[in-house]
Short mmCIF file of C-alpha atoms in Angstrom, two decimals:
data_model
loop_
_atom_site.label_atom_id
_atom_site.label_comp_id
_atom_site.label_asym_id
_atom_site.label_seq_id
_atom_site.Cartn_x
_atom_site.Cartn_y
_atom_site.Cartn_z
CA ASP A 1 -16.94 -22.85 -7.32
CA VAL A 2 -15.92 -19.21 -7.42
CA ALA A 3 -19.49 -18.04 -6.82
CA ASN A 4 -19.34 -19.39 -3.28
CA GLN A 5 -15.84 -18.31 -2.50
CA GLU A 6 -15.82 -14.88 -1.04
CA LEU A 7 -15.25 -12.38 -3.81
CA VAL A 8 -13.09 -9.45 -2.84
CA VAL A 9 -13.06 -6.23 -4.86
CA GLY A 10 -10.28 -3.69 -4.56
CA CYS A 11 -9.91 -0.23 -6.00
CA ASP A 12 -6.64 1.71 -5.98
CA LEU A 13 -7.07 5.48 -6.36
CA GLY A 14 -3.79 6.57 -7.86
CA SER A 15 -2.86 9.98 -9.27
CA TYR A 16 -2.10 8.37 -12.62
CA LYS A 17 -4.66 5.61 -12.87
CA VAL A 18 -7.59 4.11 -10.99
CA VAL A 19 -7.34 0.31 -10.90
CA GLY A 20 -10.20 -2.05 -10.11
CA LEU A 21 -9.52 -5.71 -9.27
CA VAL A 22 -11.84 -8.64 -8.55
CA GLY A 23 -10.32 -11.67 -6.89
CA VAL A 24 -10.70 -14.64 -4.57
CA LYS A 25 -8.39 -16.46 -2.22
CA GLU A 26 -7.12 -19.75 -3.58
CA GLU A 27 -5.07 -21.68 -1.01
CA ASP A 28 -2.45 -19.12 0.03
CA LYS A 29 -2.55 -17.17 -3.20
CA ILE A 30 -4.82 -14.57 -4.75
CA LYS A 31 -6.58 -15.45 -7.94
CA VAL A 32 -7.39 -12.37 -9.98
CA LEU A 33 -10.62 -12.85 -11.96
CA GLY A 34 -11.10 -9.37 -13.34
CA TRP A 35 -9.07 -6.26 -13.84
CA GLY A 36 -9.90 -2.80 -15.13
CA GLU A 37 -8.22 0.56 -15.17
CA ALA A 38 -9.05 4.12 -16.09
CA GLU A 39 -7.11 7.32 -16.32
CA SER A 40 -7.28 9.21 -13.01
CA LYS A 41 -9.42 12.22 -13.63
CA GLY A 42 -10.33 14.55 -10.82
CA ILE A 43 -7.60 13.12 -8.57
CA GLU A 44 -4.36 15.01 -8.03
CA LYS A 45 -1.54 13.85 -5.76
CA GLY A 46 -4.05 11.54 -4.11
CA VAL A 47 -6.58 14.32 -3.43
CA ILE A 48 -10.02 14.32 -5.07
CA ILE A 49 -10.45 17.70 -6.69
CA ASN A 50 -13.48 16.90 -8.86
CA ILE A 51 -16.13 14.49 -7.55
CA GLU A 52 -17.89 13.99 -10.88
CA LYS A 53 -14.74 13.16 -12.82
CA ALA A 54 -13.31 10.95 -10.07
CA SER A 55 -16.62 9.01 -9.93
CA GLU A 56 -16.44 8.38 -13.67
CA SER A 57 -12.89 7.01 -13.42
CA ILE A 58 -13.92 4.74 -10.53
CA GLU A 59 -16.95 3.48 -12.41
CA GLU A 60 -15.00 2.82 -15.61
CA ALA A 61 -12.25 0.83 -13.82
CA LEU A 62 -14.64 -1.26 -11.69
CA LYS A 63 -17.13 -1.99 -14.48
CA MET A 64 -14.31 -3.21 -16.68
CA ALA A 65 -13.07 -5.51 -13.90
CA PHE A 66 -16.59 -6.88 -13.25
CA ARG A 67 -17.16 -7.48 -16.95
CA MET A 68 -13.98 -9.50 -17.20
CA ALA A 69 -14.78 -11.48 -14.03
CA GLY A 70 -18.39 -12.06 -15.04
CA LYS A 71 -19.34 -11.20 -11.44
CA ASP A 72 -20.78 -8.27 -9.58
CA LYS A 73 -20.49 -6.86 -6.10
CA LYS A 74 -21.31 -3.62 -4.33
CA GLU A 75 -18.76 -3.56 -1.49
CA ILE A 76 -15.29 -2.32 -2.34
CA MET A 77 -11.95 -2.16 -0.44
CA VAL A 78 -10.22 1.11 -1.32
CA SER A 79 -6.62 2.22 -1.15
CA ILE A 80 -6.04 5.92 -0.72
CA SER A 81 -2.97 8.13 -0.77
CA GLY A 82 -0.93 8.06 2.41
CA GLU A 83 -1.13 11.85 2.29
CA HIS A 84 -4.53 11.76 4.07
CA ALA A 85 -3.61 9.39 6.81
CA GLU A 86 -1.26 9.16 9.71
CA GLY A 87 -0.14 5.99 11.34
CA LYS A 88 1.38 5.49 14.73
CA ILE A 89 2.16 2.72 17.16
CA GLU A 90 -0.30 2.53 20.05
CA LYS A 91 -0.32 0.18 23.04
CA GLY A 92 -3.18 -1.53 24.80
CA PHE A 93 -3.39 -3.92 27.74
CA VAL A 94 -6.01 -6.04 29.47
CA VAL A 95 -6.06 -8.28 32.52
CA ILE A 96 -7.11 -11.85 31.72
CA GLN A 97 -10.16 -12.78 33.75
CA THR A 98 -10.87 -16.35 32.70
CA PRO A 99 -10.72 -18.87 35.60
CA ASP A 100 -7.81 -20.75 33.99
CA ASN A 101 -6.06 -17.57 32.74
CA GLU A 102 -6.36 -18.78 29.17
CA ILE A 103 -6.33 -16.00 26.61
CA ARG A 104 -9.38 -16.04 24.39
CA ARG A 105 -10.17 -14.35 21.11
CA GLU A 106 -12.40 -11.89 22.99
CA ASP A 107 -9.36 -10.74 25.04
CA VAL A 108 -7.42 -10.13 21.84
CA LYS A 109 -10.31 -8.14 20.44
CA LYS A 110 -10.51 -6.12 23.64
CA VAL A 111 -6.80 -5.29 23.79
CA ILE A 112 -6.80 -4.17 20.12
CA GLU A 113 -9.89 -2.00 20.77
CA GLN A 114 -8.01 -0.41 23.63
CA ALA A 115 -5.03 0.48 21.41
CA LYS A 116 -7.53 1.93 18.95
CA THR A 117 -9.26 4.19 21.50
CA ARG A 118 -5.89 5.58 22.56
CA SER A 119 -5.63 7.29 19.22
CA TYR A 120 -9.09 8.82 19.24
CA SER A 121 -9.46 12.21 17.57
CA GLU A 122 -12.38 14.44 16.62
CA GLU A 123 -11.57 14.97 12.96
CA LYS A 124 -9.95 11.63 12.17
CA GLU A 125 -11.25 8.08 12.09
CA VAL A 126 -9.34 4.83 12.52
CA ILE A 127 -9.32 2.97 9.21
CA PHE A 128 -6.92 0.10 9.86
CA VAL A 129 -5.21 -1.59 12.81
CA TYR A 130 -2.31 -4.01 12.47
CA PRO A 131 -1.20 -5.75 15.68
CA ASN A 132 2.60 -5.78 15.36
CA HIS A 133 3.01 -8.13 18.30
CA PHE A 134 1.50 -9.14 21.63
CA ILE A 135 3.10 -9.40 25.04
CA VAL A 136 1.88 -12.02 27.52
CA ASP A 137 3.18 -11.39 31.07
CA ASP A 138 6.34 -9.66 29.78
CA GLN A 139 6.99 -12.32 27.14
CA LYS A 140 7.43 -10.26 23.99
CA GLY A 141 7.14 -10.86 20.27
CA ILE A 142 4.07 -13.11 20.33
CA LYS A 143 2.07 -13.15 17.09
CA GLU A 144 -0.88 -15.37 18.11
CA PRO A 145 -1.69 -15.23 21.84
CA VAL A 146 -5.01 -17.14 21.77
CA GLY A 147 -4.79 -20.26 23.95
CA MET A 148 -1.76 -19.06 25.90
CA ILE A 149 -1.86 -18.78 29.68
CA GLY A 150 -1.21 -15.43 31.30
CA VAL A 151 -2.42 -12.73 33.66
CA LYS A 152 -1.81 -9.72 31.46
CA LEU A 153 -2.10 -9.31 27.69
CA GLU A 154 -0.58 -6.30 25.92
CA VAL A 155 -0.47 -5.30 22.28
CA GLU A 156 1.66 -2.99 20.19
CA ALA A 157 -0.41 -2.09 17.16
CA PHE A 158 0.09 0.19 14.18
CA VAL A 159 -3.04 2.33 14.01
CA LEU A 160 -3.90 4.20 10.84
CA LYS A 161 -6.23 7.21 10.94
CA ALA A 162 -7.58 9.37 8.12
CA LYS A 163 -9.39 12.70 7.98
CA LYS A 164 -13.15 12.15 8.17
CA ASN A 165 -13.87 14.82 5.55
CA VAL A 166 -11.53 13.20 3.05
CA LEU A 167 -13.16 9.81 3.62
CA LYS A 168 -16.62 11.34 3.19
CA THR A 169 -15.62 12.82 -0.18
CA ILE A 170 -14.21 9.48 -1.36
CA GLU A 171 -17.35 7.71 -0.13
CA LYS A 172 -19.47 10.17 -2.08
CA CYS A 173 -17.60 9.32 -5.29
CA PHE A 174 -18.28 5.60 -4.87
CA LYS A 175 -21.93 6.10 -3.81
CA ARG A 176 -22.61 8.21 -6.90
CA VAL A 177 -21.84 5.21 -9.09
CA GLY A 178 -23.60 2.66 -6.90
CA PHE A 179 -20.81 1.24 -4.72
CA GLU A 180 -20.20 1.04 -1.00
CA ILE A 181 -16.84 1.14 0.72
CA GLU A 182 -16.06 -1.91 2.83
CA GLY A 183 -12.74 -0.65 4.19
CA TYR A 184 -9.75 1.58 3.54
CA ILE A 185 -6.00 1.16 3.48
CA THR A 186 -3.22 3.51 2.44
CA GLN A 187 -1.05 2.88 -0.61
CA PRO A 188 2.26 2.35 1.24
CA LEU A 189 0.68 -0.41 3.34
CA ALA A 190 -1.23 -1.92 0.43
CA SER A 191 2.02 -2.20 -1.55
CA SER A 192 3.79 -3.70 1.47
CA PHE A 193 1.27 -6.50 1.80
CA ALA A 194 1.51 -7.24 -1.91
CA VAL A 195 5.26 -7.22 -2.33
CA LEU A 196 7.13 -8.04 0.88
CA ASP A 197 7.76 -11.53 2.19
CA GLU A 198 7.81 -12.49 5.86
CA GLU A 199 11.60 -12.49 6.06
CA GLU A 200 11.88 -8.92 4.76
CA LYS A 201 9.24 -7.74 7.22
CA SER A 202 11.02 -9.42 10.07
CA GLN A 203 14.65 -8.52 9.25
CA GLY A 204 13.74 -4.90 8.64
CA CYS A 205 13.25 -3.17 5.32
CA VAL A 206 11.86 -0.04 3.70
CA LEU A 207 9.33 -0.37 0.95
CA ILE A 208 9.41 2.59 -1.45
CA ASP A 209 6.57 2.89 -3.97
CA ILE A 210 7.26 5.52 -6.62
CA GLY A 211 4.03 6.58 -8.29
CA LYS A 212 3.25 9.44 -10.60
CA GLY A 213 2.19 12.03 -8.05
CA THR A 214 3.64 10.69 -4.81
CA THR A 215 6.33 8.43 -3.36
CA ASP A 216 5.14 6.21 -0.53
CA LEU A 217 7.31 4.68 2.10
CA ALA A 218 6.71 1.98 4.73
CA ILE A 219 9.24 0.73 7.27
CA TRP A 220 8.90 -2.83 8.60
CA LYS A 221 10.88 -4.48 11.39
CA ASP A 222 10.32 -7.58 13.56
CA GLY A 223 7.29 -8.46 11.47
CA GLY A 224 5.52 -5.19 12.29
CA ILE A 225 4.82 -1.84 10.64
CA GLN A 226 7.00 0.80 12.24
CA TYR A 227 6.48 3.93 10.17
CA THR A 228 4.76 5.12 6.99
CA SER A 229 5.06 8.34 5.07
CA THR A 230 4.00 9.91 1.78
CA LEU A 231 6.09 12.43 -0.13
CA LYS A 232 4.44 14.75 -2.64
CA ILE A 233 6.99 14.00 -5.33
CA GLY A 234 6.96 11.15 -7.81
CA GLY A 235 7.41 10.44 -11.49
CA ASP A 236 5.81 13.79 -12.31
CA PHE A 237 8.83 15.42 -10.77
CA LEU A 238 11.11 13.66 -13.31
CA ALA A 239 8.92 14.63 -16.26
CA GLY A 240 8.59 18.22 -15.05
CA ASP A 241 12.32 18.58 -14.75
CA LEU A 242 13.04 17.03 -18.13
CA ALA A 243 10.57 19.50 -19.62
CA THR A 244 12.17 22.51 -17.92
CA CYS A 245 15.80 21.59 -18.54
CA LEU A 246 15.34 20.46 -22.15
CA LYS A 247 12.80 23.21 -22.92
CA ILE A 248 10.23 20.75 -24.25
CA PRO A 249 6.48 20.36 -23.50
CA LYS A 250 5.71 18.19 -20.46
CA ILE A 251 3.77 15.67 -22.53
CA LYS A 252 6.90 15.16 -24.69
CA ALA A 253 8.98 14.71 -21.54
CA GLU A 254 6.61 11.94 -20.40
CA GLU A 255 6.96 10.27 -23.81
CA LEU A 256 10.73 10.54 -23.52
CA LEU A 257 10.68 8.79 -20.12
CA LYS A 258 8.63 5.97 -21.65
CA LYS A 259 10.86 5.73 -24.72
CA TYR A 260 14.21 5.65 -22.92
CA SER A 261 12.88 4.03 -19.72
CA PHE A 262 16.25 3.91 -17.99
CA ALA A 263 17.54 5.96 -15.08
CA HIS A 264 21.27 5.32 -14.71
CA PRO A 265 23.75 7.05 -17.07
CA LYS A 266 25.52 3.75 -17.79
CA PHE A 267 22.44 2.64 -19.77
CA ALA A 268 22.75 5.64 -22.10
CA GLU A 269 25.40 3.89 -24.18
CA GLY A 270 24.19 2.80 -27.60
CA LYS A 271 20.81 4.53 -27.25
CA GLU A 272 19.92 6.91 -30.06
CA THR A 273 19.47 10.67 -29.95
CA VAL A 274 15.82 11.73 -30.17
CA LEU A 275 14.43 14.62 -32.16
CA ILE A 276 11.59 16.30 -30.30
CA GLU A 277 8.99 18.50 -31.99
CA ARG A 278 8.09 21.69 -30.14
CA THR A 279 5.03 23.92 -30.14
CA GLY A 280 4.45 27.41 -31.50
CA GLY A 281 6.68 27.06 -34.55
CA ARG A 282 9.86 26.57 -32.49
CA PRO A 283 12.45 24.39 -34.22
CA PRO A 284 12.64 20.74 -33.10
CA ILE A 285 15.28 19.96 -30.49
CA LYS A 286 17.81 17.13 -30.26
CA VAL A 287 18.02 15.27 -26.98
CA THR A 288 20.92 12.90 -26.34
CA PRO A 289 20.50 9.90 -24.02
CA GLU A 290 23.32 11.33 -21.89
CA GLU A 291 21.48 14.61 -21.29
CA TYR A 292 18.32 12.70 -20.42
CA ALA A 293 20.21 10.41 -18.01
CA GLN A 294 21.91 13.27 -16.23
CA ILE A 295 18.58 14.94 -15.40
CA THR A 296 16.76 11.71 -14.50
CA GLU A 297 19.53 10.51 -12.23
CA ALA A 298 19.76 13.88 -10.43
CA ARG A 299 16.01 13.90 -9.75
CA LEU A 300 15.91 10.30 -8.49
CA ILE A 301 18.82 11.00 -6.17
CA GLU A 302 16.76 13.87 -4.80
CA ILE A 303 13.66 11.68 -4.29
CA PHE A 304 15.79 9.06 -2.49
CA ARG A 305 17.42 11.73 -0.30
CA PHE A 306 13.95 12.78 0.85
CA CYS A 307 13.16 9.13 1.57
CA GLU A 308 16.38 8.85 3.55
CA LEU A 309 15.33 11.80 5.73
CA GLU A 310 12.06 9.95 6.46
CA ILE A 311 14.00 6.82 7.46
CA LEU A 312 16.16 8.91 9.81
CA LYS A 313 13.01 10.33 11.45
CA TRP A 314 12.19 6.75 12.39
CA GLY A 315 15.60 5.47 13.40
CA GLY A 316 18.88 4.13 12.10
CA LYS A 317 19.47 2.44 8.77
CA GLU A 318 21.61 -0.22 10.46
CA ASN A 319 18.38 -1.90 11.66
CA LEU A 320 17.23 -2.53 8.10
CA ILE A 321 18.96 -5.80 7.29
CA ALA A 322 16.79 -6.56 4.25
CA GLY A 323 17.50 -3.09 2.84
CA ILE A 324 15.29 -1.26 0.37
CA VAL A 325 12.49 -2.73 -1.76
CA LEU A 326 11.37 -0.59 -4.72
CA THR A 327 7.97 -0.90 -6.37
CA GLY A 328 5.42 1.33 -8.15
CA GLY A 329 5.17 2.48 -11.75
CA TYR A 330 8.48 4.33 -11.85
CA ALA A 331 10.50 1.62 -10.11
CA ASN A 332 10.75 -0.03 -13.50
CA LEU A 333 13.30 2.46 -14.84
CA GLU A 334 16.42 0.51 -15.71
CA GLY A 335 19.31 1.05 -13.30
CA ILE A 336 17.19 2.66 -10.60
CA GLU A 337 18.53 0.14 -8.06
CA GLU A 338 22.11 1.35 -8.55
CA ILE A 339 21.05 4.94 -7.94
CA ALA A 340 19.21 3.92 -4.78
CA GLU A 341 22.20 1.88 -3.55
CA GLU A 342 24.49 4.89 -3.97
CA VAL A 343 22.14 7.00 -1.83
CA PHE A 344 21.09 4.55 0.89
CA LYS A 345 24.24 2.42 1.09
CA LEU A 346 21.93 -0.57 1.60
CA SER A 347 20.99 -3.48 -0.61
CA VAL A 348 18.21 -2.59 -3.08
CA ILE A 349 15.84 -4.84 -4.98
CA LYS A 350 12.80 -4.06 -7.12
CA LYS A 351 9.69 -6.21 -7.03
CA GLY A 352 6.08 -6.53 -8.11
CA ALA A 353 3.29 -8.38 -6.28
CA LYS A 354 3.87 -11.99 -5.27
CA ASP A 355 1.52 -14.98 -4.79
CA VAL A 356 -0.82 -13.90 -7.56
CA ILE A 357 -2.45 -16.30 -10.01
CA GLY A 358 -5.01 -15.76 -12.74
CA LEU A 359 -4.22 -12.77 -14.93
CA SER A 360 -0.84 -12.64 -13.30
CA ASN A 361 1.67 -11.59 -15.95
CA GLU A 362 0.69 -7.98 -16.37
CA ILE A 363 -0.58 -7.53 -12.87
CA THR A 364 2.67 -8.46 -11.16
CA HIS A 365 4.24 -5.39 -12.80
CA PRO A 366 5.39 -3.04 -10.00
CA SER A 367 2.81 -0.41 -10.97
CA TYR A 368 -0.02 -2.67 -9.73
CA SER A 369 1.45 -3.45 -6.29
CA ALA A 370 -0.96 -1.22 -4.34
CA ALA A 371 -3.99 -2.60 -6.21
CA ILE A 372 -3.05 -6.22 -5.45
CA GLY A 373 -2.32 -5.23 -1.85
CA VAL A 374 -5.87 -3.90 -1.44
CA LEU A 375 -7.20 -7.33 -2.44
CA LYS A 376 -4.84 -9.07 0.02
CA ILE A 377 -5.96 -6.83 2.86
CA GLY A 378 -9.62 -7.37 1.94
CA ILE A 379 -9.03 -11.11 2.23
CA MET A 380 -7.09 -10.74 5.52
CA GLU A 381 -9.88 -8.70 7.10
CA ARG A 382 -12.48 -11.26 5.97
CA GLU A 383 -10.53 -14.10 7.56
CA LYS A 384 -10.21 -12.17 10.81
CA ILE A 385 -13.99 -11.76 11.01
CA LYS A 386 -14.54 -15.44 10.16
CA LYS A 387 -12.09 -16.53 12.87
CA MET A 388 -13.86 -14.37 15.42
CA LYS A 389 -17.23 -15.86 14.57
CA LYS A 390 -16.00 -19.45 14.52
CA LYS A 391 -14.07 -19.14 17.76
CA SER A 392 -16.84 -17.44 19.68
CA PHE A 393 -19.30 -20.16 18.64
CA PHE A 394 -16.97 -22.91 19.98
CA ARG A 395 -16.25 -20.85 23.06
CA LYS A 396 -19.97 -20.47 23.80
CA LEU A 397 -20.44 -24.20 23.37
CA ILE A 398 -17.58 -25.00 25.77
CA ASP A 399 -18.80 -22.44 28.30
CA PHE A 400 -22.27 -23.94 28.09
CA LEU A 401 -20.96 -27.49 28.58
CA GLU A 402 -18.81 -26.40 31.53
CA LYS A 403 -21.88 -25.00 33.25
CA ILE A 404 -23.83 -28.27 33.00
#
C-alpha cells in the first residue's frame, strides 16, 4: 500500500520550468505517482529574483503533482542551480575504539561528520555529503566499512556547500506556500544520480546537463564524485545567437529551435526553409536550415569548449573511460552527440533517467533528469537514516547482552 510506503516529494527549480514529482521506492526502482510543472517565473539562471512569482511557480507545480498522486505532503527535497554551491573533496579519519576493532555504523557517522567540519565556513552551509570511498588501515576503495576490522577508518567525501542567504531565500519561497524543505541537492548531482549507471561512475565519465539558463557538469571516477561545475550558458545562448544573427525576435528564435530541433549541419538536408514574421512592419525573413545549423553548431561547440576547460581544471580526459553523457532539455537536439565527439574526442551518449516506473514515458525525457534525481536522492537519504536507526538498535541490544 502506497500510503505506508515512504512518499518522497522532489522539486527541481530550473530556469525554464519548475518540476514537482511525487514518488515512492518500489524494489530498486522509483515509481512516479504524480508530476506537475510550471513555467519558471521569478527565477533567472538559477537565482531567485522575485520571491512572490517564484512561490507561485513552486505552488503550481507541486499542487499539480499532488493532485495527480492523490496524496499530500509538506516536506520537499529541492534541487537548486549549481551556481550557488561549491563542492570539494574533504577527508576525515577516526581511530576505532571498540574492543574487537570492529567498525560500527557510529564510526562511519563520526568519520563523515569529521570530513564535514573540515569544510566549515561562516556564510555557507553543508547541504549534502557523499562518501566517495573509505580507507581501513590503508586498504583503499572500500564502499561499506561496517563490520570490517581495523584500527583506523578514513573517508574521502564530496562535500557540497551553499550560501546560507540563498538557501534562506529559497526556503522563504516554499514556506510562503506552505511547504518545508527536507534537503537540498544541486542540479548536476541530481542529474547524475538519475542518469548514470554504476559502471559509468566507476570507469570515469562527465555528465553534462544542458538546460535553458545554465549547463551543469559533474565528473565521476572510481564510483565517486570528483568535481562539479555550473556554467552560465545554456539553451538561451543558442536562441539569443539565432536571434542576433538572423535578425529575428528571440521568441521566434526559440520557436525555430523547437521546429528544427537538430544541431548538426548534416541533418539540414531535406528540411524546408522557414518564413519568419518580424515586428514593427519589417518584411518577413527567410531562414534556410543550413543557416540555422551553422549558428547552432558554432554555439554548441563553444558551450562544449567551456565544458572542456572545466574538465581540464580537474584533470586529464584520458581518465574518463566512459566518456561524456549528455542530458537536460537541450541534449535532445539531433546530432548533438557528433558535435560533442568532435570537441571532446571521447565517446558521447545521450540519456534520460533510468529505473523509473509509473508515468515513465514522458518523464524519462532528458529534460526531467534533475527532477528524477531529486527523488532518488530523497530516497537514498531516507534509507541512510533508517539504516542508522536499525543498526544502532541492534548494536544497543548486543552491547546490553555482552554486559550481562
